């Protein structure tokens, strides 16, 4: 149960049994409340187990239709100028999908606890769809009143011999009485909308909503909670498509149920449900609609649609949109001639992929290494998360030169652009030049908002959350790339890396002549003291001849306590022992703050300096 004083937002491709389109045609006998001379064509009633019902009818000519409807609103809030109807009916034009009639404050009268409409309404020739929704219920006590979402998926039947009151259980305890469920069941069975026409007019016919758009080429509708739709398609020639899409965008917030289309080749968004493109879709303010024509060049595309965990076709926690059975997105060709150029496809394999670290989840650090046999231009495409500080990335990637261990490229806030969805989703799409050499690539995420576990709206290209490096240009040749290489550098004398907690590690080495040695070490230190560090002993005496002290280190990226040394020393001919020690926290793969930029080198490495 959701308590929703302001009635604000649920989302399955397979519709549940309690939400369905239904209409009743009475030809031989009229209902009890029918008026003499009228014939009932549609009757929607009994909303105990069903949230939304619908029926469709076709008028071959202009006509007066008698509408009798019984619904409900929170009368206490209604008197104060607030509170919308939570059980009500409406009618849309089946061709335009626009609202033409609705039960509201002004056209209904109070009858006990319900509100009633009973009058004639004039309709033009055309096709229409009738809906009735009962998405919530108002309950009052001497102290307060609430409007609660009625989620019919909740179990209110006995299980294992224990009576579970489902959606009403704790609310009953809060309100101090046990008649709410009984009252809802009684009143919801009485809510109804019925339409009647002149009994001498036999030409009115019925259909089951929703009426399909002419020239529909693809649709994914009646979407439920946590749906993530990804559909590839191709266009053999330039074409303009009508896109009809319904979704949810809370006032002042990011979209939470929405769609977008991406060009496969350029990764650029061709269309999305955002900003000024949207209009209200009827019902709650957060229901939004896009209905427009978009021009597409010939090419390959991916359509995405994503929903959050509430307010959807499976359970509306606020007033549903006027066209609830089309919740999702529909692609429509503007004419029959345009349809053959459209084809649903499966995603093609990307070309010239050098490194791909994508679909990365929360709290991960991944890396891969490649080598270039010749200088090359590479295309870096990365999507990540900007931190709350706005000047720092929380999920991001970077590239290191394996020889110098210097960071040669990083995903900084200033070189990113919006990636769609939540404002914190950022992307980089650029080309850089690299000399011959070996390059480790890294990507890390924090503990929230990552692939398939978004805490805000996902980006427009969620499958590429991470970093991908492609070969760039027509002359690029993958034969000049070695993938998955070991990043160890030629000239390594001794190495202790990937050191974890509480380690005491050592390694002996021998120099046959005086040698200039480059020391590259990463460890942990703060307040002028080192906790994870390396040192070198003379083999003959055990005397420490070099040690990693705080004063010689500088920031190694990530958390401030990550410290690094990259210096050159001269060692005489002889035997030596290399050591590395760590304390009980913050080490390789056991980070208690952000890891350094070169995490796999946590430890110490000695190189022969040429």
Coordinates of C-alpha atoms in Angstrom, one line a residue:
X1 CA 0.0 0.0 0.0
X2 CA 1.2 3.5 -0.8
X3 CA -0.1 6.4 1.2
X4 CA -0.2 9.3 -1.3
X5 CA -1.7 12.5 0.1
X6 CA -0.8 14.3 -3.2
X7 CA -1.4 11.2 -5.4
X8 CA 1.8 11.2 -7.3
X9 CA 3.3 7.2 -9.5
X10 CA 3.9 1.6 -11.3
X11 CA 5.3 -0.3 -14.5
X12 CA 4.8 -5.6 -17.7
X13 CA 4.8 -6.3 -21.2
X14 CA 2.3 -9.1 -20.3
X15 CA -0.7 -7.3 -18.8
X16 CA -1.9 -8.6 -15.5
X17 CA -5.3 -10.2 -15.3
X18 CA -6.8 -7.4 -13.2
X19 CA -6.3 -4.7 -15.8
X20 CA -8.0 -5.4 -19.1
X21 CA -10.3 -3.8 -21.7
X22 CA -13.9 -4.9 -21.3
X23 CA -17.2 -3.7 -22.6
X24 CA -20.7 -4.9 -22.3
X25 CA -23.2 -4.7 -25.1
X26 CA -26.9 -5.0 -24.1
X27 CA -29.2 -5.4 -27.1
X28 CA -32.2 -7.4 -25.8
X29 CA -32.6 -6.0 -22.3
X30 CA -31.6 -2.7 -20.7
X31 CA -30.1 -2.2 -17.2
X32 CA -32.4 -1.3 -14.4
X33 CA -31.6 2.4 -14.4
X34 CA -32.0 2.8 -18.2
X35 CA -34.3 5.5 -19.4
X36 CA -37.3 4.5 -21.6
X37 CA -36.5 4.8 -25.3
X38 CA -32.8 4.3 -24.9
X39 CA -30.6 1.3 -25.5
X40 CA -27.5 0.7 -23.4
X41 CA -24.4 0.1 -25.6
X42 CA -21.6 0.1 -23.0
X43 CA -21.6 -0.6 -19.3
X44 CA -18.4 -0.6 -17.2
X45 CA -18.9 -1.5 -13.6
X46 CA -17.5 -3.4 -10.5
X47 CA -14.0 -2.1 -9.7
X48 CA -13.2 -4.3 -6.7
X49 CA -10.5 -6.3 -8.6
X50 CA -10.0 -4.2 -11.7
X51 CA -8.4 -0.7 -11.8
X52 CA -9.2 0.4 -15.4
X53 CA -11.9 -0.9 -17.8
X54 CA -12.7 0.4 -21.3
X55 CA -15.1 0.0 -24.2
X56 CA -15.2 1.5 -27.7
X57 CA -18.0 2.6 -30.0
X58 CA -18.4 3.9 -33.5
X59 CA -21.0 6.6 -34.4
X60 CA -21.9 6.6 -38.1
X61 CA -23.5 10.1 -37.6
X62 CA -23.7 12.9 -35.0
X63 CA -25.7 11.8 -32.0
X64 CA -26.8 12.5 -28.4
X65 CA -25.6 9.9 -26.0
X66 CA -27.0 9.6 -22.5
X67 CA -24.2 9.0 -19.9
X68 CA -24.9 7.8 -16.4
X69 CA -21.8 7.5 -14.2
X70 CA -21.1 7.0 -10.6
X71 CA -17.6 7.7 -9.2
X72 CA -16.0 9.2 -6.1
X73 CA -13.7 11.8 -4.7
X74 CA -12.3 12.7 -1.3
X75 CA -15.2 14.9 -0.2
X76 CA -13.4 16.5 2.8
X77 CA -10.5 17.7 0.6
X78 CA -13.0 18.5 -2.2
X79 CA -14.8 21.0 0.1
X80 CA -11.5 22.8 0.7
X81 CA -10.8 23.2 -3.0
X82 CA -8.5 20.2 -3.3
X83 CA -8.8 16.5 -4.0
X84 CA -9.4 15.1 -7.5
X85 CA -11.8 12.3 -8.3
X86 CA -10.2 8.9 -7.7
X87 CA -13.0 6.9 -9.3
X88 CA -14.3 8.5 -12.5
X89 CA -14.9 8.0 -16.2
X90 CA -13.8 9.8 -19.3
X91 CA -14.1 9.5 -23.1
X92 CA -11.4 10.0 -25.8
X93 CA -11.6 10.4 -29.6
X94 CA -10.2 7.0 -30.8
X95 CA -8.7 8.7 -33.9
X96 CA -7.0 11.7 -32.3
X97 CA -6.6 10.1 -28.9
X98 CA -7.7 13.5 -27.4
X99 CA -10.0 13.8 -24.4
X100 CA -13.6 14.8 -25.3
X101 CA -15.5 14.3 -22.0
X102 CA -14.6 13.6 -18.3
X103 CA -16.3 13.4 -15.0
X104 CA -15.2 16.3 -12.8
X105 CA -16.1 18.7 -10.0
X106 CA -18.3 20.9 -12.1
X107 CA -20.4 18.3 -14.0
X108 CA -21.2 15.9 -11.1
X109 CA -23.4 16.1 -8.1
X110 CA -22.8 14.4 -4.7
X111 CA -25.0 11.5 -3.8
X112 CA -24.2 10.1 -0.4
X113 CA -20.4 9.4 -0.5
X114 CA -20.3 9.2 -4.3
X115 CA -20.5 11.6 -7.2
X116 CA -22.9 11.1 -10.1
X117 CA -23.2 12.3 -13.7
X118 CA -26.5 11.8 -15.4
X119 CA -27.1 13.7 -18.6
X120 CA -27.0 13.8 -22.4
X121 CA -23.8 14.6 -24.3
X122 CA -23.5 15.5 -28.0
X123 CA -20.9 13.6 -30.0
X124 CA -19.8 14.1 -33.6
X125 CA -19.6 11.2 -36.0
X126 CA -16.5 9.1 -35.3
X127 CA -14.9 6.5 -33.1
X128 CA -14.7 6.9 -29.3
X129 CA -13.2 5.0 -26.4
X130 CA -14.8 5.0 -22.9
X131 CA -12.7 4.5 -19.8
X132 CA -13.3 4.2 -16.1
X133 CA -10.6 4.1 -13.5
X134 CA -10.7 3.5 -9.7
X135 CA -7.0 3.9 -8.7
X136 CA -7.4 5.1 -5.1
X137 CA -9.7 5.3 -2.1
X138 CA -10.4 8.0 0.5
X139 CA -10.8 7.1 4.1
X140 CA -11.5 9.4 7.0
X141 CA -11.2 9.3 10.8
X142 CA -12.0 11.8 13.5
X143 CA -8.4 13.0 13.3
X144 CA -7.4 13.0 9.6
X145 CA -8.1 11.7 6.1
X146 CA -6.0 9.9 3.6
X147 CA -6.2 9.0 -0.1
X148 CA -4.5 5.6 -0.5
X149 CA -3.4 3.9 -3.7
X150 CA -5.3 0.7 -4.3
X151 CA -2.7 -1.8 -5.6
X152 CA -4.8 -4.8 -6.5
X153 CA -1.7 -7.0 -6.8
X154 CA -1.3 -7.1 -3.0
X155 CA -2.4 -10.4 -1.4
X156 CA -5.6 -9.9 0.7
X157 CA -6.4 -13.6 1.0
X158 CA -5.5 -16.2 3.7
X159 CA -2.0 -17.7 3.3
X160 CA -0.8 -20.6 5.5
X161 CA -3.8 -20.1 7.7
X162 CA -3.0 -16.5 8.5
X163 CA -5.4 -13.8 7.3
X164 CA -3.5 -11.0 5.5
X165 CA -5.3 -7.8 4.9
X166 CA -3.0 -6.7 2.1
X167 CA -3.4 -3.1 1.0
X168 CA -5.6 -2.3 4.0
X169 CA -3.8 -4.0 6.9
X170 CA -1.6 -1.3 8.6
X171 CA -3.9 1.4 7.4
X172 CA -6.7 -0.1 9.4
X173 CA -4.4 -0.1 12.5
X174 CA -3.4 3.5 11.8
X175 CA -7.0 4.7 11.4
X176 CA -8.4 2.7 14.3
X177 CA -11.2 0.8 12.5
X178 CA -11.7 -2.3 10.4
X179 CA -14.4 -1.3 8.0
X180 CA -12.2 0.3 5.2
X181 CA -11.8 -2.8 3.1
X182 CA -15.5 -3.6 3.4
X183 CA -16.4 -0.1 2.5
X184 CA -14.1 -0.1 -0.5
X185 CA -15.4 -3.4 -1.8
X186 CA -19.0 -2.3 -1.4
X187 CA -18.6 1.1 -3.0
X188 CA -16.3 0.0 -5.8
X189 CA -18.9 -2.5 -7.0
X190 CA -21.4 0.3 -7.4
X191 CA -19.1 2.6 -9.4
X192 CA -20.2 2.5 -13.0
X193 CA -20.3 4.3 -16.3
X194 CA -23.0 3.4 -18.9
X195 CA -23.8 4.9 -22.3
X196 CA -27.1 4.7 -24.0
X197 CA -28.4 5.7 -27.5
X198 CA -31.8 6.0 -29.1
X199 CA -33.3 2.5 -29.2
X200 CA -34.2 3.1 -32.8
X201 CA -30.6 3.7 -33.8
X202 CA -29.2 0.3 -34.7
X203 CA -26.1 1.5 -36.5
X204 CA -23.9 2.2 -33.4
X205 CA -21.2 -0.6 -33.3
X206 CA -18.6 -1.5 -30.6
X207 CA -14.9 -2.4 -30.5
X208 CA -12.3 -3.3 -27.9
X209 CA -9.8 -0.4 -27.2
X210 CA -7.4 0.8 -28.0
X211 CA -8.0 1.4 -31.7
X212 CA -4.7 0.8 -33.5
X213 CA -3.0 3.7 -35.3
X214 CA -3.1 3.3 -39.1
X215 CA 0.4 2.4 -40.5
X216 CA 1.8 1.3 -37.1
X217 CA 5.2 -0.2 -37.7
X218 CA 6.2 -0.9 -34.1
X219 CA 4.8 -0.5 -30.6
X220 CA 5.7 -1.4 -27.0
X221 CA 2.8 -0.4 -24.8
X222 CA 1.0 -1.4 -21.6
X223 CA 4.4 -1.2 -19.9
X224 CA 4.8 -2.1 -16.3
X225 CA 7.4 -1.4 -13.6
X226 CA 11.1 -1.6 -14.1
X227 CA 10.8 -2.3 -17.8
X228 CA 13.9 -1.7 -20.0
X229 CA 13.0 -2.0 -23.7
X230 CA 15.7 -2.1 -26.3
X231 CA 14.7 -2.5 -29.9
X232 CA 17.0 -2.1 -32.9
X233 CA 15.6 -1.0 -36.3
X234 CA 17.0 0.1 -39.7
X235 CA 15.8 2.6 -42.3
X236 CA 16.8 1.9 -45.8
X237 CA 16.1 5.5 -46.8
X238 CA 15.4 8.8 -45.1
X239 CA 11.9 8.8 -43.6
X240 CA 9.8 10.9 -41.3
X241 CA 8.0 8.9 -38.5
X242 CA 5.2 9.9 -36.2
X243 CA 6.1 9.0 -32.6
X244 CA 3.3 8.7 -30.0
X245 CA 4.7 8.1 -26.5
X246 CA 3.3 8.3 -23.0
X247 CA 5.4 8.4 -19.9
X248 CA 6.0 10.0 -16.5
X249 CA 7.9 13.1 -15.5
X250 CA 7.4 14.4 -11.9
X251 CA 7.0 18.1 -11.6
X252 CA 10.5 19.7 -11.4
X253 CA 12.2 16.4 -11.7
X254 CA 13.9 14.1 -14.2
X255 CA 11.8 11.8 -16.4
X256 CA 11.2 8.4 -14.9
X257 CA 9.1 6.6 -17.5
X258 CA 10.3 7.7 -20.9
X259 CA 11.8 6.7 -24.3
X260 CA 14.5 7.8 -26.7
X261 CA 16.2 6.8 -30.0
X262 CA 19.9 6.6 -30.6
X263 CA 21.9 6.5 -33.9
X264 CA 24.0 3.3 -33.7
X265 CA 26.9 4.8 -35.7
X266 CA 27.3 8.1 -33.9
X267 CA 25.7 7.3 -30.5
X268 CA 23.8 10.6 -30.9
X269 CA 20.2 10.9 -29.7
X270 CA 17.8 11.5 -32.6
X271 CA 14.7 11.7 -30.4
X272 CA 13.8 11.7 -26.7
X273 CA 11.0 12.5 -24.4
X274 CA 12.2 15.7 -22.8
X275 CA 11.4 19.3 -22.0
X276 CA 9.4 21.4 -24.5
X277 CA 8.6 18.4 -26.7
X278 CA 6.1 17.1 -24.1
X279 CA 2.5 17.9 -23.3
X280 CA 0.3 16.8 -20.4
X281 CA -1.2 13.4 -21.2
X282 CA -4.3 13.8 -19.0
X283 CA -4.9 12.6 -15.5
X284 CA -2.1 13.4 -13.0
X285 CA 0.2 16.3 -13.8
X286 CA 3.2 13.9 -14.1
X287 CA 1.6 12.1 -17.0
X288 CA 3.4 13.4 -20.2
X289 CA 3.0 12.8 -23.9
X290 CA 5.0 13.2 -27.1
X291 CA 3.0 13.2 -30.3
X292 CA 5.0 14.5 -33.2
X293 CA 6.9 13.8 -36.4
X294 CA 10.6 13.1 -36.4
X295 CA 12.9 13.0 -39.5
X296 CA 15.4 10.1 -39.7
X297 CA 18.2 9.7 -42.2
X298 CA 18.8 6.2 -43.5
X299 CA 20.7 4.2 -41.0
X300 CA 20.7 1.9 -37.9
X301 CA 18.9 2.9 -34.7
X302 CA 18.0 1.7 -31.3
X303 CA 14.8 2.5 -29.5
X304 CA 14.8 2.5 -25.8
X305 CA 12.1 2.8 -23.2
X306 CA 12.6 2.6 -19.5
X307 CA 10.2 2.7 -16.5
X308 CA 10.8 3.1 -12.8
X309 CA 9.2 1.1 -9.9
X310 CA 5.8 2.8 -9.7
X311 CA 2.9 4.5 -11.6
X312 CA 2.5 2.4 -14.7
X313 CA 0.0 0.2 -16.6
X314 CA 0.1 -2.4 -13.8
X315 CA -0.8 0.0 -11.1
X316 CA -1.5 3.7 -11.3
X317 CA -0.7 5.5 -8.0
X318 CA -2.2 8.7 -9.3
X319 CA -4.7 9.4 -12.0
X320 CA -3.8 7.5 -15.2
X321 CA -3.3 9.2 -18.5
X322 CA -6.3 9.7 -20.8
X323 CA -4.9 6.9 -23.1
X324 CA -3.7 4.4 -20.5
X325 CA -3.6 1.3 -22.8
X326 CA -1.0 3.1 -25.0
X327 CA 1.4 3.7 -22.1
X328 CA 4.8 3.3 -23.8
X329 CA 5.8 4.2 -27.3
X330 CA 4.4 3.7 -30.8
X331 CA 6.2 4.3 -34.2
X332 CA 3.9 5.2 -37.1
X333 CA 4.7 5.5 -40.8
X334 CA 3.1 8.6 -42.3
X335 CA 1.9 6.6 -45.3
X336 CA 2.0 3.0 -46.7
X337 CA 4.9 3.9 -49.0
X338 CA 7.2 4.5 -46.0
X339 CA 6.6 1.2 -44.3
X340 CA 8.8 -1.1 -46.5
X341 CA 11.9 1.0 -45.6
X342 CA 11.5 0.2 -41.9
X343 CA 12.9 -3.1 -40.6
X344 CA 13.3 -4.5 -37.0
X345 CA 16.8 -5.8 -36.6
X346 CA 19.1 -7.3 -34.0
X347 CA 22.1 -5.2 -32.9
X348 CA 25.1 -5.4 -35.1
X349 CA 28.5 -6.1 -33.7
X350 CA 30.5 -3.0 -33.2
X351 CA 33.6 -2.5 -35.4
X352 CA 37.2 -1.9 -34.4
X353 CA 36.6 -2.4 -30.7
X354 CA 40.0 -2.2 -28.9
X355 CA 38.8 -2.3 -25.3
X356 CA 35.2 -2.4 -24.0
X357 CA 34.4 -2.2 -20.3
X358 CA 30.6 -1.7 -20.2
X359 CA 27.4 -2.5 -18.4
X360 CA 29.3 -2.0 -15.2
X361 CA 27.4 -2.3 -11.9
X362 CA 27.7 -0.7 -8.5
X363 CA 31.0 -0.8 -6.7
X364 CA 33.1 -2.2 -9.5
X365 CA 36.6 -1.5 -10.8
X366 CA 37.5 -3.1 -14.1
X367 CA 40.5 -2.8 -16.3
X368 CA 41.9 -4.1 -19.6
X369 CA 45.1 -3.5 -21.5
X370 CA 46.0 -3.0 -25.2
X371 CA 49.2 -2.3 -27.1
X372 CA 49.6 -0.3 -30.3
X373 CA 52.3 -1.4 -32.7
X374 CA 52.1 1.9 -34.5
X375 CA 50.8 5.4 -33.6
X376 CA 47.0 5.6 -34.0
X377 CA 44.0 7.7 -33.5
X378 CA 41.4 6.1 -31.2
X379 CA 37.8 7.0 -30.4
X380 CA 37.0 7.1 -26.7
X381 CA 33.3 6.7 -25.8
X382 CA 32.5 6.7 -22.1
X383 CA 29.3 7.2 -20.0
X384 CA 29.4 7.7 -16.2
X385 CA 28.0 9.6 -13.2
X386 CA 28.9 13.0 -12.0
X387 CA 29.2 13.2 -8.2
X388 CA 27.1 15.4 -6.0
X389 CA 29.9 17.9 -5.8
X390 CA 29.3 18.6 -9.6
X391 CA 33.0 19.1 -10.1
X392 CA 34.0 15.5 -9.7
X393 CA 33.0 12.2 -11.3
X394 CA 31.6 9.3 -9.3
X395 CA 31.6 6.7 -12.1
X396 CA 34.3 7.3 -14.7
X397 CA 37.2 5.9 -16.8
X398 CA 40.8 6.7 -17.6
X399 CA 43.8 5.5 -19.6
X400 CA 47.4 5.1 -18.4
X401 CA 50.7 4.8 -20.2
X402 CA 52.1 1.4 -19.1
X403 CA 55.7 2.5 -19.4
X404 CA 55.6 5.8 -17.5
X405 CA 52.4 4.9 -15.4
X406 CA 51.2 8.4 -16.2
X407 CA 47.5 9.0 -16.7
X408 CA 47.2 10.2 -20.4
X409 CA 43.4 10.5 -20.5
X410 CA 40.7 10.8 -17.9
X411 CA 36.9 11.4 -17.9
X412 CA 36.8 14.8 -16.2
X413 CA 33.5 16.7 -15.6
X414 CA 34.7 19.6 -17.7
X415 CA 35.1 17.4 -20.9
X416 CA 31.8 15.7 -20.5
X417 CA 28.3 16.5 -21.9
X418 CA 24.8 15.4 -20.8
X419 CA 24.2 11.7 -21.5
X420 CA 20.4 11.9 -21.2
X421 CA 18.1 11.0 -18.3
X422 CA 19.2 12.3 -14.9
X423 CA 21.4 15.4 -15.0
X424 CA 24.3 13.5 -13.4
X425 CA 24.6 11.1 -16.3
X426 CA 27.6 12.4 -18.3
X427 CA 29.3 11.2 -21.5
X428 CA 32.5 11.7 -23.4
X429 CA 32.7 11.0 -27.2
X430 CA 36.1 12.2 -28.6
X431 CA 39.1 11.1 -30.7
X432 CA 42.6 11.2 -29.3
X433 CA 46.0 10.3 -30.8
X434 CA 48.3 7.8 -29.1
X435 CA 51.9 6.9 -29.9
X436 CA 53.1 3.3 -30.1
X437 CA 53.0 1.7 -26.7
X438 CA 51.0 -0.2 -24.1
X439 CA 47.9 1.3 -22.4
X440 CA 45.9 0.0 -19.5
X441 CA 42.3 1.2 -19.5
X442 CA 40.3 1.5 -16.2
X443 CA 36.7 2.2 -15.2
X444 CA 35.3 2.4 -11.7
X445 CA 31.9 3.0 -10.1
X446 CA 30.7 4.1 -6.7
X447 CA 28.1 2.3 -4.7
X448 CA 25.0 3.6 -6.4
X449 CA 23.4 4.5 -9.8
X450 CA 25.0 2.1 -12.3
X451 CA 24.0 -0.3 -15.0
X452 CA 20.6 -2.0 -14.2
X453 CA 20.4 -0.4 -10.8
X454 CA 19.7 3.2 -11.4
X455 CA 18.6 5.5 -8.6
X456 CA 17.6 8.2 -11.1
X457 CA 16.6 8.2 -14.8
X458 CA 19.2 6.1 -16.8
X459 CA 21.2 7.5 -19.6
X460 CA 20.1 7.3 -23.2
X461 CA 22.6 4.5 -24.0
X462 CA 22.6 2.5 -20.8
X463 CA 24.4 -0.6 -22.3
X464 CA 27.5 1.6 -22.8
X465 CA 27.8 2.6 -19.1
X466 CA 31.5 2.3 -18.8
X467 CA 34.3 3.0 -21.4
X468 CA 34.9 1.8 -24.9
X469 CA 37.9 2.5 -27.1
X470 CA 37.6 2.1 -30.9
X471 CA 40.0 2.4 -33.7
X472 CA 39.3 5.6 -35.6
X473 CA 39.5 6.4 -39.3
X474 CA 39.3 4.5 -42.6
X475 CA 43.0 3.6 -42.5
X476 CA 42.8 2.1 -39.1
X477 CA 43.9 -1.6 -39.0
X478 CA 43.2 -3.9 -36.1
X479 CA 46.3 -5.9 -37.0
X480 CA 48.3 -3.1 -35.4
X481 CA 46.5 -3.7 -32.1
X482 CA 47.3 -6.4 -29.5
X483 CA 44.3 -6.9 -27.2
X484 CA 44.4 -8.3 -23.6
X485 CA 48.1 -7.8 -23.2
X486 CA 50.0 -8.1 -19.9
X487 CA 50.9 -4.5 -18.9
X488 CA 54.2 -5.4 -17.3
X489 CA 56.9 -3.2 -18.7
X490 CA 60.2 -4.4 -20.2
X491 CA 63.0 -3.7 -17.8
X492 CA 61.2 -4.7 -14.7
X493 CA 63.7 -5.6 -12.0
X494 CA 61.4 -6.6 -9.1
X495 CA 57.7 -6.1 -8.5
X496 CA 55.2 -6.5 -5.6
X497 CA 51.7 -5.4 -6.6
X498 CA 48.0 -5.9 -6.0
X499 CA 48.8 -6.0 -2.3
X500 CA 45.9 -6.6 0.1
X501 CA 45.3 -6.0 3.8
X502 CA 47.8 -7.0 6.5
X503 CA 50.5 -8.0 4.1
X504 CA 54.2 -8.4 4.7
X505 CA 55.7 -9.2 1.3
X506 CA 59.3 -9.3 0.0
X507 CA 61.3 -10.2 -3.1
X508 CA 65.0 -10.5 -3.6
X509 CA 66.9 -9.2 -6.7
X510 CA 70.5 -8.8 -7.8
X511 CA 72.3 -6.1 -9.8
X512 CA 75.4 -7.1 -11.7
X513 CA 76.6 -3.5 -12.0
X514 CA 75.7 0.0 -10.6
X515 CA 72.3 0.7 -12.0
X516 CA 69.9 3.6 -12.2
X517 CA 66.5 2.2 -10.9
X518 CA 63.1 3.8 -11.2
X519 CA 60.9 3.3 -8.2
X520 CA 57.2 3.3 -8.8
X521 CA 55.1 2.8 -5.6
X522 CA 51.5 3.4 -4.6
X523 CA 50.4 3.2 -1.0
X524 CA 48.3 4.8 1.8
X525 CA 49.3 7.7 3.9
X526 CA 48.0 10.8 5.7
X527 CA 49.1 13.3 8.3
X528 CA 52.8 12.8 7.3
X529 CA 52.6 9.1 8.1
X530 CA 52.5 6.1 5.7
X531 CA 50.4 3.0 6.4
X532 CA 50.9 1.0 3.2
X533 CA 54.4 1.5 1.8
X534 CA 57.5 -0.1 0.3
X535 CA 61.2 -0.1 1.1
X536 CA 64.6 -1.6 -0.1
X537 CA 67.2 -3.4 2.1
X538 CA 70.8 -4.2 1.3
X539 CA 71.0 -8.0 1.0
X540 CA 74.3 -8.3 2.8
X541 CA 73.5 -6.1 5.9
X542 CA 69.7 -5.9 6.0
X543 CA 70.0 -2.1 6.3
X544 CA 67.2 0.0 4.8
X545 CA 68.7 2.0 2.0
X546 CA 65.5 3.5 0.6
X547 CA 62.0 3.9 2.1
X548 CA 58.7 5.4 0.8
X549 CA 58.0 8.3 3.2
X550 CA 55.1 10.7 3.1
X551 CA 57.2 13.7 2.3
X552 CA 58.4 12.2 -1.0
X553 CA 54.9 11.2 -2.2
X554 CA 52.2 13.0 -4.1
X555 CA 48.5 12.3 -4.6
X556 CA 47.8 9.1 -6.6
X557 CA 44.3 10.0 -7.6
X558 CA 41.0 8.9 -5.9
X559 CA 40.9 9.3 -2.1
X560 CA 43.3 11.9 -0.7
X561 CA 45.2 9.2 1.3
X562 CA 46.3 7.4 -1.9
X563 CA 50.0 8.4 -2.3
X564 CA 52.5 7.7 -5.0
X565 CA 56.2 7.8 -5.6
X566 CA 57.8 7.8 -9.1
X567 CA 61.5 8.6 -8.7
X568 CA 64.9 7.3 -9.8
X569 CA 67.7 6.2 -7.5
X570 CA 71.2 4.8 -8.1
X571 CA 72.0 1.3 -6.6
X572 CA 75.4 -0.3 -6.5
X573 CA 76.2 -3.8 -7.7
X574 CA 74.9 -6.4 -5.2
X575 CA 72.0 -8.3 -3.7
X576 CA 68.9 -6.5 -2.4
X577 CA 65.5 -7.3 -0.9
X578 CA 62.4 -5.4 -1.9
X579 CA 59.6 -5.1 0.8
X580 CA 56.0 -3.9 0.9
X581 CA 53.8 -3.8 4.1
X582 CA 50.1 -2.8 4.5
X583 CA 47.8 -2.3 7.4
X584 CA 44.4 -3.7 8.0
X585 CA 42.3 -1.5 5.7
X586 CA 42.3 0.2 2.3
X587 CA 44.3 -2.0 -0.1
X588 CA 43.9 -3.6 -3.5
X589 CA 40.2 -4.6 -3.9
X590 CA 39.5 -3.7 -0.3
X591 CA 39.2 0.1 -0.7
X592 CA 37.4 2.1 2.0
X593 CA 37.5 5.2 -0.2
X594 CA 38.0 5.8 -3.9
X595 CA 40.9 3.7 -5.2
X596 CA 43.9 5.4 -6.9
X597 CA 44.2 6.0 -10.7
X598 CA 46.5 3.0 -11.1
X599 CA 44.9 0.5 -8.7
X600 CA 46.4 -2.7 -10.0
X601 CA 49.9 -1.2 -9.2
X602 CA 49.1 -0.9 -5.5
X603 CA 52.5 -1.9 -4.2
X604 CA 56.0 -1.3 -5.5
X605 CA 57.8 -1.9 -8.8
X606 CA 61.5 -1.3 -9.7
X607 CA 62.4 -0.7 -13.4
X608 CA 65.8 -0.5 -15.0
X609 CA 66.2 3.1 -16.1
X610 CA 67.8 3.3 -19.5

